[in-house]
């Protein structure tokens, strides 16, 4: 029981009516603020395992709307949001009205209310002070002001964090000259592929390992038969449950981007991205982003020569709910538009691809088809309307987990098959962007994600293996989990001609 309730009630009863009305309004605003923060905490905690930060997280409201409307439709989403907002303000109005009734009480009614709430305050205070000692637990508490104080402290810490980030941006990176970069992979396509929600739990959680570990072994055998070697490790992501762009920018910039504020500041900085470094060294850089459906001005920071998004990838099939197109189409479109365009280029390609078939709501689950049948994507239409809609799948937690791991399995199978058939002499870096939400992983799951290096250059793979990567497609359980902001420089050193990757890494 919040001790503040009887305190506020006593104040309203004892103060003059006009002053009581002002107090009621102030209390209602405070209650609305607390209720909003509590609801936001529930949402952010369930998705990202942390509390809501007013300074950093307000922008996520628009992202939440995009996901909700993309999953259940704009009209249904608008009804849900309108009902939630209406219910919120109705509750606040009811609270204000009840407080006004207390403030207006006179005579015997006021005295009875004062006695009742005074007694409740005494009992509540006693329970607050002595309940835990008597083994009754914390039945009563006075936590509203500390709660708001903690949130203000969080905002102050976030402002201080941005000051530290400014110093990180001001520090000039010590990079080799452009003509000496990436000599170990000179002349070859380098393809960086982020697999949505592909985290450590997919490989090690007993609920998911029976499906994914055999899949990784099958991919390893398939790649080996096609002449490829592979090595795998872990990397610690700055996010979980969503906000994939924080992981992308952390990997590519070499800076720890764990908030939207840091991301926004990075986008207008001069910090060189991995993409821009490849471009300086003579590669043709490209981004393949099937999830991008609106303007994407942030692309300018990364240094792409070409950017392909949902509307420019040529997909004519039906979407898989929020997912605009299946991964198989995305990879074949990349092969057609970037690696083998109609206007040929003599430059090798450095491409960044975001695969999204394993993005929530994880229904329907795509199936791999013959590559020759992919065409303009209409071959997937029957798959796109199959299975249960999100509202049915998400009514059952176990069903959500099953659908999640099936989409991860599909993405991995598709990647392995693509490289085996179309990889040529490319170098592939495949990694997850983050773990899925705690609903899938359980509480306190690791934030690390798998990282796979695939190439026909076995000497290159050996360099990563000697520094701690596991040979093959399955990372060692006891392998280190270096932060994702170290990966840019690790690849720079790993793809150099001389010198190994530092020992303190993978």
CSV table of C-alpha atoms in Angstrom, one decimal:
chain,number,residue,atom,x,y,z
A,1,UNK,CA,0.0,0.0,0.0
A,2,UNK,CA,1.5,3.4,-0.9
A,3,UNK,CA,1.7,5.5,2.2
A,4,UNK,CA,1.3,8.6,0.1
A,5,UNK,CA,-2.4,7.8,-0.5
A,6,UNK,CA,-3.7,8.4,3.1
A,7,UNK,CA,-1.3,11.4,3.4
A,8,UNK,CA,-2.8,13.0,0.3
A,9,UNK,CA,-6.4,12.2,1.4
A,10,UNK,CA,-5.8,13.8,4.9
A,11,UNK,CA,-4.4,16.9,3.2
A,12,UNK,CA,-7.4,17.2,1.0
A,13,UNK,CA,-9.8,16.8,3.9
A,14,UNK,CA,-8.1,19.3,6.2
A,15,UNK,CA,-7.3,22.0,3.7
A,16,UNK,CA,-9.8,24.7,2.6
A,17,UNK,CA,-11.9,23.6,-0.4
A,18,UNK,CA,-10.3,26.0,-2.9
A,19,UNK,CA,-6.7,25.0,-1.9
A,20,UNK,CA,-7.8,21.4,-1.9
A,21,UNK,CA,-8.8,21.7,-5.5
A,22,UNK,CA,-5.4,23.0,-6.5
A,23,UNK,CA,-3.8,20.2,-4.6
A,24,UNK,CA,-6.1,17.7,-6.3
A,25,UNK,CA,-4.9,19.0,-9.7
A,26,UNK,CA,-1.2,18.8,-8.8
A,27,UNK,CA,-1.7,15.3,-7.4
A,28,UNK,CA,-3.5,14.2,-10.6
A,29,UNK,CA,-0.6,15.5,-12.8
A,30,UNK,CA,1.9,13.7,-10.5
A,31,UNK,CA,-0.2,10.5,-10.6
A,32,UNK,CA,-0.4,10.7,-14.4
A,33,UNK,CA,3.4,11.1,-14.6
A,34,UNK,CA,3.9,8.1,-12.3
A,35,UNK,CA,1.4,6.0,-14.2
A,36,UNK,CA,3.0,6.8,-17.6
A,37,UNK,CA,6.5,6.0,-16.3
A,38,UNK,CA,5.3,2.7,-14.7
A,39,UNK,CA,3.5,1.6,-17.9
A,40,UNK,CA,6.6,2.6,-19.9
A,41,UNK,CA,8.8,0.7,-17.5
A,42,UNK,CA,6.7,-2.4,-18.1
A,43,UNK,CA,7.0,-2.1,-21.9
A,44,UNK,CA,10.7,-1.3,-21.9
A,45,UNK,CA,11.6,-3.9,-19.3
A,46,UNK,CA,9.8,-6.6,-21.2
A,47,UNK,CA,11.5,-5.7,-24.5
A,48,UNK,CA,15.0,-4.5,-23.4
A,49,UNK,CA,15.4,-5.6,-19.8
A,50,UNK,CA,15.9,-2.1,-18.4
A,51,UNK,CA,13.8,0.8,-17.2
A,52,UNK,CA,12.3,3.6,-19.3
A,53,UNK,CA,14.6,6.6,-19.7
A,54,UNK,CA,12.6,9.8,-20.5
A,55,UNK,CA,15.7,11.5,-22.0
A,56,UNK,CA,16.5,8.7,-24.4
A,57,UNK,CA,13.4,6.6,-25.0
A,58,UNK,CA,10.6,9.0,-26.0
A,59,UNK,CA,11.5,8.6,-29.7
A,60,UNK,CA,10.7,4.9,-29.4
A,61,UNK,CA,7.0,5.8,-29.3
A,62,UNK,CA,7.0,6.3,-33.1
A,63,UNK,CA,9.0,3.1,-33.6
A,64,UNK,CA,6.4,1.3,-31.5
A,65,UNK,CA,3.6,2.7,-33.6
A,66,UNK,CA,5.3,1.6,-36.8
A,67,UNK,CA,5.7,-2.0,-35.5
A,68,UNK,CA,2.1,-2.1,-34.1
A,69,UNK,CA,0.5,-0.7,-37.3
A,70,UNK,CA,2.7,-2.9,-39.4
A,71,UNK,CA,1.6,-6.0,-37.4
A,72,UNK,CA,-2.1,-5.5,-37.0
A,73,UNK,CA,-3.0,-2.8,-39.5
A,74,UNK,CA,-3.2,1.0,-39.2
A,75,UNK,CA,-6.9,1.1,-38.4
A,76,UNK,CA,-6.7,-1.6,-35.7
A,77,UNK,CA,-3.5,0.0,-34.3
A,78,UNK,CA,-5.3,3.4,-34.1
A,79,UNK,CA,-8.2,1.9,-32.2
A,80,UNK,CA,-5.8,0.2,-29.7
A,81,UNK,CA,-3.9,3.4,-29.2
A,82,UNK,CA,-7.0,5.5,-28.9
A,83,UNK,CA,-8.5,3.1,-26.4
A,84,UNK,CA,-5.3,3.1,-24.3
A,85,UNK,CA,-5.1,6.9,-24.3
A,86,UNK,CA,-8.8,7.3,-23.5
A,87,UNK,CA,-8.6,4.8,-20.7
A,88,UNK,CA,-5.5,6.6,-19.3
A,89,UNK,CA,-7.2,10.0,-19.2
A,90,UNK,CA,-10.5,8.5,-17.9
A,91,UNK,CA,-8.6,7.1,-15.0
A,92,UNK,CA,-6.9,10.4,-14.3
A,93,UNK,CA,-10.3,12.3,-14.5
A,94,UNK,CA,-11.8,9.8,-12.0
A,95,UNK,CA,-8.9,10.3,-9.6
A,96,UNK,CA,-9.3,14.1,-9.9
A,97,UNK,CA,-13.1,13.9,-9.3
A,98,UNK,CA,-12.6,11.7,-6.2
A,99,UNK,CA,-10.1,14.1,-4.8
A,100,UNK,CA,-12.5,17.0,-5.4
A,101,UNK,CA,-15.1,15.1,-3.5
A,102,UNK,CA,-12.8,14.7,-0.5
A,103,UNK,CA,-11.8,18.3,-0.6
A,104,UNK,CA,-15.5,19.3,-0.7
A,105,UNK,CA,-16.4,17.1,2.3
A,106,UNK,CA,-17.7,19.0,5.4
A,107,UNK,CA,-19.0,18.3,8.9
A,108,UNK,CA,-19.4,14.7,9.9
A,109,UNK,CA,-18.3,13.4,6.5
A,110,UNK,CA,-15.0,15.3,6.7
A,111,UNK,CA,-14.4,14.1,10.3
A,112,UNK,CA,-15.2,10.5,9.3
A,113,UNK,CA,-12.8,10.7,6.4
A,114,UNK,CA,-10.1,12.2,8.5
A,115,UNK,CA,-10.4,9.5,11.1
A,116,UNK,CA,-10.5,6.7,8.5
A,117,UNK,CA,-7.4,8.0,6.5
A,118,UNK,CA,-5.6,8.9,9.7
A,119,UNK,CA,-6.0,5.3,11.0
A,120,UNK,CA,-5.0,4.0,7.6
A,121,UNK,CA,-1.8,6.1,7.7
A,122,UNK,CA,-1.0,4.8,11.2
A,123,UNK,CA,-1.5,1.2,10.2
A,124,UNK,CA,0.3,1.7,6.9
A,125,UNK,CA,3.3,3.4,8.6
A,126,UNK,CA,3.5,0.6,11.1
A,127,UNK,CA,3.5,-2.0,8.3
A,128,UNK,CA,6.1,-0.1,6.4
A,129,UNK,CA,8.4,0.2,9.3
A,130,UNK,CA,7.9,-3.2,11.0
A,131,UNK,CA,6.3,-5.5,8.4
A,132,UNK,CA,9.6,-6.9,7.1
A,133,UNK,CA,10.9,-7.5,10.6
A,134,UNK,CA,7.8,-9.4,11.6
A,135,UNK,CA,8.0,-11.5,8.5
A,136,UNK,CA,5.0,-9.9,6.8
A,137,UNK,CA,7.0,-8.6,3.8
A,138,UNK,CA,6.7,-5.1,2.4
A,139,UNK,CA,2.9,-4.6,2.6
A,140,UNK,CA,3.2,-0.9,2.7
A,141,UNK,CA,5.8,1.5,1.2
A,142,UNK,CA,6.5,5.1,0.4
A,143,UNK,CA,8.2,4.9,-3.0
A,144,UNK,CA,6.6,7.6,-5.2
A,145,UNK,CA,9.1,10.4,-4.5
A,146,UNK,CA,12.2,8.0,-4.6
A,147,UNK,CA,10.8,6.6,-7.8
A,148,UNK,CA,10.6,10.1,-9.4
A,149,UNK,CA,14.0,11.0,-7.9
A,150,UNK,CA,15.6,7.9,-9.5
A,151,UNK,CA,14.1,8.9,-12.9
A,152,UNK,CA,15.6,12.4,-12.6
A,153,UNK,CA,18.9,10.9,-11.7
A,154,UNK,CA,18.7,8.7,-14.7
A,155,UNK,CA,18.2,11.8,-16.9
A,156,UNK,CA,21.1,13.5,-15.3
A,157,UNK,CA,23.3,10.5,-15.9
A,158,UNK,CA,22.2,10.3,-19.6
A,159,UNK,CA,23.2,14.0,-20.1
A,160,UNK,CA,26.6,13.2,-18.5
A,161,UNK,CA,26.9,10.2,-20.8
A,162,UNK,CA,26.4,12.4,-23.8
A,163,UNK,CA,29.2,14.6,-22.7
A,164,UNK,CA,31.5,11.6,-22.4
A,165,UNK,CA,30.4,10.5,-25.9
A,166,UNK,CA,31.4,13.9,-27.3
A,167,UNK,CA,34.9,13.2,-26.0
A,168,UNK,CA,34.9,9.8,-27.7
A,169,UNK,CA,34.0,11.4,-31.0
A,170,UNK,CA,36.7,14.1,-30.6
A,171,UNK,CA,39.4,11.4,-30.2
A,172,UNK,CA,40.9,10.8,-33.6
A,173,UNK,CA,41.1,7.1,-34.5
A,174,UNK,CA,44.5,5.7,-35.3
A,175,UNK,CA,43.9,4.1,-38.7
A,176,UNK,CA,46.4,3.0,-41.4
A,177,UNK,CA,46.5,4.8,-44.8
A,178,UNK,CA,43.7,3.9,-47.2
A,179,UNK,CA,46.0,2.1,-49.6
A,180,UNK,CA,47.1,-0.3,-46.9
A,181,UNK,CA,43.7,-1.2,-45.6
A,182,UNK,CA,42.2,-4.7,-46.2
A,183,UNK,CA,45.1,-6.0,-48.3
A,184,UNK,CA,44.3,-9.6,-47.2
A,185,UNK,CA,40.9,-9.4,-49.0
A,186,UNK,CA,42.0,-7.1,-51.9
A,187,UNK,CA,39.9,-7.7,-55.0
A,188,UNK,CA,37.2,-9.8,-53.3
A,189,UNK,CA,33.7,-9.0,-52.3
A,190,UNK,CA,33.2,-8.5,-48.6
A,191,UNK,CA,29.6,-9.0,-47.4
A,192,UNK,CA,28.5,-8.0,-43.9
A,193,UNK,CA,25.2,-9.7,-43.0
A,194,UNK,CA,23.1,-8.9,-39.9
A,195,UNK,CA,20.5,-11.6,-39.0
A,196,UNK,CA,17.6,-10.1,-37.1
A,197,UNK,CA,17.3,-11.3,-33.4
A,198,UNK,CA,19.9,-14.0,-33.9
A,199,UNK,CA,21.4,-14.2,-30.4
A,200,UNK,CA,23.4,-16.6,-28.2
A,201,UNK,CA,20.2,-18.2,-26.9
A,202,UNK,CA,19.3,-19.5,-30.3
A,203,UNK,CA,22.4,-21.8,-30.1
A,204,UNK,CA,22.6,-22.6,-26.4
A,205,UNK,CA,19.1,-22.4,-24.9
A,206,UNK,CA,17.9,-26.0,-24.4
A,207,UNK,CA,14.6,-25.0,-26.0
A,208,UNK,CA,16.3,-23.9,-29.3
A,209,UNK,CA,19.6,-25.8,-29.5
A,210,UNK,CA,18.0,-29.0,-30.8
A,211,UNK,CA,17.0,-27.2,-34.0
A,212,UNK,CA,19.8,-24.7,-34.5
A,213,UNK,CA,22.9,-26.7,-33.6
A,214,UNK,CA,22.1,-29.4,-36.3
A,215,UNK,CA,21.3,-26.6,-38.7
A,216,UNK,CA,24.7,-25.0,-38.1
A,217,UNK,CA,26.4,-28.4,-38.6
A,218,UNK,CA,24.5,-28.9,-41.8
A,219,UNK,CA,25.5,-25.4,-43.1
A,220,UNK,CA,29.1,-26.1,-42.2
A,221,UNK,CA,29.1,-29.4,-44.2
A,222,UNK,CA,27.4,-27.7,-47.1
A,223,UNK,CA,29.9,-24.9,-47.1
A,224,UNK,CA,32.8,-27.3,-46.8
A,225,UNK,CA,31.6,-29.2,-49.8
A,226,UNK,CA,31.5,-25.9,-51.8
A,227,UNK,CA,35.1,-25.1,-50.8
A,228,UNK,CA,34.5,-22.7,-47.9
A,229,UNK,CA,36.0,-22.6,-44.5
A,230,UNK,CA,34.4,-20.9,-41.5
A,231,UNK,CA,35.2,-19.7,-38.0
A,232,UNK,CA,32.8,-18.5,-35.3
A,233,UNK,CA,32.8,-16.5,-32.1
A,234,UNK,CA,30.7,-14.2,-29.9
A,235,UNK,CA,30.2,-10.4,-29.6
A,236,UNK,CA,28.4,-8.4,-27.0
A,237,UNK,CA,25.6,-6.3,-28.4
A,238,UNK,CA,24.7,-2.8,-27.1
A,239,UNK,CA,20.9,-3.7,-27.3
A,240,UNK,CA,18.5,-6.5,-27.0
A,241,UNK,CA,14.9,-7.1,-28.1
A,242,UNK,CA,15.0,-4.4,-30.7
A,243,UNK,CA,16.7,-1.1,-31.9
A,244,UNK,CA,18.8,-3.0,-34.4
A,245,UNK,CA,20.3,0.2,-35.7
A,246,UNK,CA,22.2,0.6,-32.5
A,247,UNK,CA,24.0,-2.7,-33.1
A,248,UNK,CA,24.7,-1.8,-36.7
A,249,UNK,CA,26.1,1.6,-35.9
A,250,UNK,CA,28.2,0.2,-33.0
A,251,UNK,CA,29.8,-2.5,-35.2
A,252,UNK,CA,30.4,-0.1,-38.1
A,253,UNK,CA,31.6,3.0,-36.2
A,254,UNK,CA,33.8,1.3,-33.5
A,255,UNK,CA,32.0,3.3,-30.8
A,256,UNK,CA,29.5,2.1,-28.2
A,257,UNK,CA,26.1,3.2,-29.4
A,258,UNK,CA,23.6,2.0,-26.8
A,259,UNK,CA,21.0,4.8,-27.0
A,260,UNK,CA,19.1,6.8,-29.6
A,261,UNK,CA,20.8,10.0,-28.4
A,262,UNK,CA,24.3,8.5,-29.1
A,263,UNK,CA,23.0,7.2,-32.5
A,264,UNK,CA,21.6,10.6,-33.5
A,265,UNK,CA,24.9,12.3,-32.6
A,266,UNK,CA,27.0,9.8,-34.4
A,267,UNK,CA,25.0,10.4,-37.6
A,268,UNK,CA,26.3,14.0,-37.8
A,269,UNK,CA,29.9,13.1,-36.8
A,270,UNK,CA,33.0,12.5,-38.8
A,271,UNK,CA,33.7,9.1,-37.2
A,272,UNK,CA,34.7,6.8,-40.1
A,273,UNK,CA,32.5,3.8,-40.5
A,274,UNK,CA,33.7,0.5,-41.7
A,275,UNK,CA,31.8,1.0,-45.0
A,276,UNK,CA,33.5,4.4,-45.7
A,277,UNK,CA,36.9,2.8,-45.0
A,278,UNK,CA,36.3,0.1,-47.6
A,279,UNK,CA,35.2,2.8,-50.0
A,280,UNK,CA,38.4,4.8,-49.4
A,281,UNK,CA,40.4,1.6,-50.0
A,282,UNK,CA,38.8,1.1,-53.5
A,283,UNK,CA,35.6,-1.0,-52.8
A,284,UNK,CA,32.2,-0.1,-54.2
A,285,UNK,CA,29.9,0.1,-51.1
A,286,UNK,CA,26.3,-0.8,-50.9
A,287,UNK,CA,23.5,-1.2,-48.4
A,288,UNK,CA,20.6,-3.7,-48.8
A,289,UNK,CA,17.9,-2.8,-46.3
A,290,UNK,CA,14.5,-4.4,-46.9
A,291,UNK,CA,13.1,-3.1,-43.6
A,292,UNK,CA,13.5,0.6,-44.7
A,293,UNK,CA,10.2,1.8,-45.9
A,294,UNK,CA,10.5,5.6,-45.3
A,295,UNK,CA,13.2,8.2,-45.9
A,296,UNK,CA,16.6,7.2,-44.5
A,297,UNK,CA,18.8,10.3,-44.2
A,298,UNK,CA,21.1,8.5,-41.8
A,299,UNK,CA,22.5,6.5,-44.8
A,300,UNK,CA,24.7,9.5,-45.6
A,301,UNK,CA,26.8,8.9,-42.5
A,302,UNK,CA,27.8,5.3,-43.4
A,303,UNK,CA,29.3,6.0,-46.8
A,304,UNK,CA,27.3,3.9,-49.2
A,305,UNK,CA,27.7,4.3,-52.9
A,306,UNK,CA,24.3,2.7,-53.4
A,307,UNK,CA,21.4,2.1,-51.1
A,308,UNK,CA,18.7,-0.4,-51.8
A,309,UNK,CA,15.6,-0.3,-49.6
A,310,UNK,CA,12.2,-2.0,-49.7
A,311,UNK,CA,10.8,-0.1,-52.6
A,312,UNK,CA,14.0,-0.3,-54.8
A,313,UNK,CA,14.7,-4.1,-54.3
A,314,UNK,CA,12.0,-5.0,-56.9
A,315,UNK,CA,9.9,-7.2,-54.7
A,316,UNK,CA,6.4,-7.7,-56.1
A,317,UNK,CA,5.2,-10.4,-53.7
A,318,UNK,CA,3.0,-10.0,-50.6
A,319,UNK,CA,4.7,-9.0,-47.3
A,320,UNK,CA,5.0,-11.4,-44.4
A,321,UNK,CA,3.1,-9.1,-42.0
A,322,UNK,CA,5.6,-6.5,-40.9
A,323,UNK,CA,8.4,-8.2,-42.8
A,324,UNK,CA,8.5,-6.7,-46.3
A,325,UNK,CA,10.1,-9.6,-48.1
A,326,UNK,CA,11.7,-13.0,-47.2
A,327,UNK,CA,15.4,-13.3,-46.8
A,328,UNK,CA,15.8,-15.5,-49.9
A,329,UNK,CA,14.5,-12.8,-52.1
A,330,UNK,CA,16.7,-10.2,-50.4
A,331,UNK,CA,19.8,-12.2,-51.0
A,332,UNK,CA,19.0,-12.9,-54.6
A,333,UNK,CA,18.2,-9.2,-55.2
A,334,UNK,CA,21.5,-8.3,-53.7
A,335,UNK,CA,23.3,-10.7,-56.0
A,336,UNK,CA,21.5,-9.3,-59.0
A,337,UNK,CA,21.6,-5.6,-58.2
A,338,UNK,CA,24.9,-5.2,-56.4
A,339,UNK,CA,27.2,-8.1,-57.2
A,340,UNK,CA,26.2,-8.5,-60.8
A,341,UNK,CA,24.5,-5.3,-61.9
A,342,UNK,CA,23.6,-4.6,-65.5
A,343,UNK,CA,26.3,-1.9,-65.6
A,344,UNK,CA,29.3,-3.9,-64.6
A,345,UNK,CA,32.0,-2.4,-62.4
A,346,UNK,CA,35.6,-3.5,-62.0
A,347,UNK,CA,35.6,-2.7,-58.3
A,348,UNK,CA,34.9,-5.3,-55.7
A,349,UNK,CA,31.8,-4.9,-53.5
A,350,UNK,CA,31.6,-4.2,-49.8
A,351,UNK,CA,28.0,-4.6,-48.9
A,352,UNK,CA,26.0,-4.4,-45.6
A,353,UNK,CA,22.7,-6.5,-45.6
A,354,UNK,CA,20.0,-6.7,-43.0
A,355,UNK,CA,18.0,-9.8,-43.1
A,356,UNK,CA,14.6,-9.5,-41.5
A,357,UNK,CA,12.6,-12.7,-41.8
A,358,UNK,CA,13.5,-13.4,-38.2
A,359,UNK,CA,11.9,-10.1,-37.0
A,360,UNK,CA,8.8,-10.2,-34.8
A,361,UNK,CA,5.9,-11.1,-35.2
A,362,UNK,CA,7.6,-14.3,-36.6
A,363,UNK,CA,4.5,-15.3,-38.6
A,364,UNK,CA,4.2,-16.7,-41.2
A,365,UNK,CA,7.5,-18.6,-41.2
A,366,UNK,CA,9.0,-18.5,-44.8
A,367,UNK,CA,10.3,-21.7,-46.5
A,368,UNK,CA,13.3,-22.0,-48.8
A,369,UNK,CA,12.3,-22.6,-52.5
A,370,UNK,CA,14.4,-23.3,-55.6
A,371,UNK,CA,16.5,-20.2,-56.4
A,372,UNK,CA,15.4,-20.4,-60.0
A,373,UNK,CA,11.8,-19.9,-58.9
A,374,UNK,CA,12.3,-16.8,-56.9
A,375,UNK,CA,11.7,-14.3,-59.7
A,376,UNK,CA,10.0,-11.1,-58.7
A,377,UNK,CA,8.9,-12.5,-55.4
A,378,UNK,CA,5.3,-13.4,-56.3
A,379,UNK,CA,6.3,-17.1,-55.8
A,380,UNK,CA,6.1,-16.4,-52.1
A,381,UNK,CA,2.5,-15.1,-52.1
A,382,UNK,CA,1.1,-18.4,-50.8
A,383,UNK,CA,3.6,-18.5,-48.0
A,384,UNK,CA,2.9,-14.8,-47.1
A,385,UNK,CA,-0.8,-15.5,-46.3
A,386,UNK,CA,-0.3,-18.9,-44.7
A,387,UNK,CA,-0.3,-19.7,-41.0
A,388,UNK,CA,-2.0,-17.8,-38.1
A,389,UNK,CA,-2.0,-14.0,-37.8
A,390,UNK,CA,0.0,-12.3,-35.1
A,391,UNK,CA,-2.9,-11.9,-32.7
A,392,UNK,CA,-3.3,-15.7,-32.6
A,393,UNK,CA,0.4,-16.5,-32.4
A,394,UNK,CA,1.0,-14.0,-29.7
A,395,UNK,CA,-1.8,-15.3,-27.5
A,396,UNK,CA,0.4,-18.2,-26.6
A,397,UNK,CA,4.0,-17.6,-25.3
A,398,UNK,CA,5.2,-21.1,-26.3
A,399,UNK,CA,3.9,-20.5,-29.8
A,400,UNK,CA,5.8,-17.3,-30.0
A,401,UNK,CA,9.0,-19.0,-29.1
A,402,UNK,CA,8.4,-21.8,-31.6
A,403,UNK,CA,7.8,-19.4,-34.4
A,404,UNK,CA,10.8,-17.3,-33.4
A,405,UNK,CA,13.3,-20.2,-33.6
A,406,UNK,CA,11.7,-21.5,-36.9
A,407,UNK,CA,12.4,-18.1,-38.5
A,408,UNK,CA,16.0,-18.1,-37.3
A,409,UNK,CA,16.4,-21.6,-38.7
A,410,UNK,CA,15.0,-20.4,-42.0
A,411,UNK,CA,17.4,-17.4,-42.1
A,412,UNK,CA,20.4,-19.6,-41.4
A,413,UNK,CA,19.4,-22.2,-43.9
A,414,UNK,CA,18.9,-19.6,-46.6
A,415,UNK,CA,22.2,-18.0,-45.9
A,416,UNK,CA,24.1,-21.2,-46.0
A,417,UNK,CA,22.4,-22.2,-49.3
A,418,UNK,CA,23.0,-18.7,-50.8
A,419,UNK,CA,26.8,-18.8,-50.1
A,420,UNK,CA,27.1,-22.4,-51.3
A,421,UNK,CA,25.5,-21.5,-54.6
A,422,UNK,CA,26.4,-17.9,-55.2
A,423,UNK,CA,29.2,-17.0,-52.8
A,424,UNK,CA,32.0,-17.2,-55.4
A,425,UNK,CA,35.2,-15.8,-53.9
A,426,UNK,CA,33.5,-13.5,-51.4
A,427,UNK,CA,34.2,-13.0,-47.7
A,428,UNK,CA,31.2,-13.2,-45.5
A,429,UNK,CA,30.8,-11.8,-42.0
A,430,UNK,CA,27.5,-13.0,-40.5
A,431,UNK,CA,26.3,-12.0,-37.1
A,432,UNK,CA,23.2,-11.4,-35.1
A,433,UNK,CA,22.2,-7.8,-34.3
A,434,UNK,CA,20.8,-8.6,-30.8
A,435,UNK,CA,19.0,-11.2,-28.7
A,436,UNK,CA,15.2,-11.3,-29.0
A,437,UNK,CA,13.0,-10.0,-26.2
A,438,UNK,CA,13.0,-11.7,-22.7
A,439,UNK,CA,9.7,-13.4,-23.6
A,440,UNK,CA,11.9,-15.6,-25.9
A,441,UNK,CA,15.2,-15.7,-24.0
A,442,UNK,CA,14.0,-15.6,-20.4
A,443,UNK,CA,15.3,-13.1,-17.9
A,444,UNK,CA,19.0,-12.3,-17.5
A,445,UNK,CA,20.1,-13.8,-20.8
A,446,UNK,CA,23.5,-12.9,-22.2
A,447,UNK,CA,23.5,-10.0,-24.7
A,448,UNK,CA,26.1,-11.7,-26.9
A,449,UNK,CA,25.4,-12.7,-30.5
A,450,UNK,CA,27.1,-15.2,-32.8
A,451,UNK,CA,29.7,-14.0,-35.3
A,452,UNK,CA,30.7,-16.2,-38.3
A,453,UNK,CA,33.5,-15.6,-40.8
A,454,UNK,CA,33.1,-17.5,-44.1
A,455,UNK,CA,35.7,-17.6,-46.9
A,456,UNK,CA,37.4,-19.9,-49.4
A,457,UNK,CA,40.7,-18.4,-48.1
A,458,UNK,CA,41.6,-20.9,-45.4
A,459,UNK,CA,44.6,-18.8,-44.4
A,460,UNK,CA,42.3,-16.0,-43.6
A,461,UNK,CA,40.0,-18.2,-41.5
A,462,UNK,CA,43.1,-19.6,-39.7
A,463,UNK,CA,44.0,-16.2,-38.5
A,464,UNK,CA,40.7,-15.8,-36.7
A,465,UNK,CA,40.8,-19.4,-35.4
A,466,UNK,CA,44.3,-18.9,-33.9
A,467,UNK,CA,43.0,-15.9,-32.0
A,468,UNK,CA,40.0,-17.7,-30.4
A,469,UNK,CA,37.4,-18.2,-33.0
A,470,UNK,CA,36.0,-21.8,-33.2
A,471,UNK,CA,36.7,-23.5,-36.5
A,472,UNK,CA,33.3,-24.1,-38.1
A,473,UNK,CA,29.9,-22.5,-37.6
A,474,UNK,CA,29.3,-23.2,-33.9
A,475,UNK,CA,31.1,-20.9,-31.4
A,476,UNK,CA,32.8,-22.4,-28.4
A,477,UNK,CA,30.7,-22.0,-25.2
A,478,UNK,CA,33.7,-20.7,-23.3
A,479,UNK,CA,34.8,-18.3,-26.0
A,480,UNK,CA,35.2,-14.6,-25.0
A,481,UNK,CA,32.4,-12.1,-25.6
A,482,UNK,CA,34.1,-8.9,-26.7
A,483,UNK,CA,31.9,-5.8,-27.1
A,484,UNK,CA,30.6,-5.1,-30.6
A,485,UNK,CA,32.4,-1.7,-30.7
A,486,UNK,CA,35.7,-3.6,-31.0
A,487,UNK,CA,34.6,-5.4,-34.2
A,488,UNK,CA,35.4,-2.7,-36.7
A,489,UNK,CA,39.0,-2.5,-35.7
A,490,UNK,CA,39.3,-6.3,-35.3
A,491,UNK,CA,38.2,-6.7,-38.9
A,492,UNK,CA,40.6,-4.0,-40.0
A,493,UNK,CA,43.5,-5.9,-38.4
A,494,UNK,CA,42.2,-9.3,-39.4
A,495,UNK,CA,42.0,-8.3,-43.0
A,496,UNK,CA,45.4,-6.7,-43.0
A,497,UNK,CA,48.4,-8.5,-44.6
A,498,UNK,CA,50.7,-8.4,-41.7
A,499,UNK,CA,50.1,-9.1,-38.0
A,500,UNK,CA,47.5,-11.2,-36.3
A,501,UNK,CA,44.3,-10.1,-34.5
A,502,UNK,CA,45.2,-9.1,-30.9
A,503,UNK,CA,45.3,-11.9,-28.4
A,504,UNK,CA,42.8,-10.3,-26.0
A,505,UNK,CA,40.0,-10.6,-28.6
A,506,UNK,CA,38.2,-13.7,-29.8
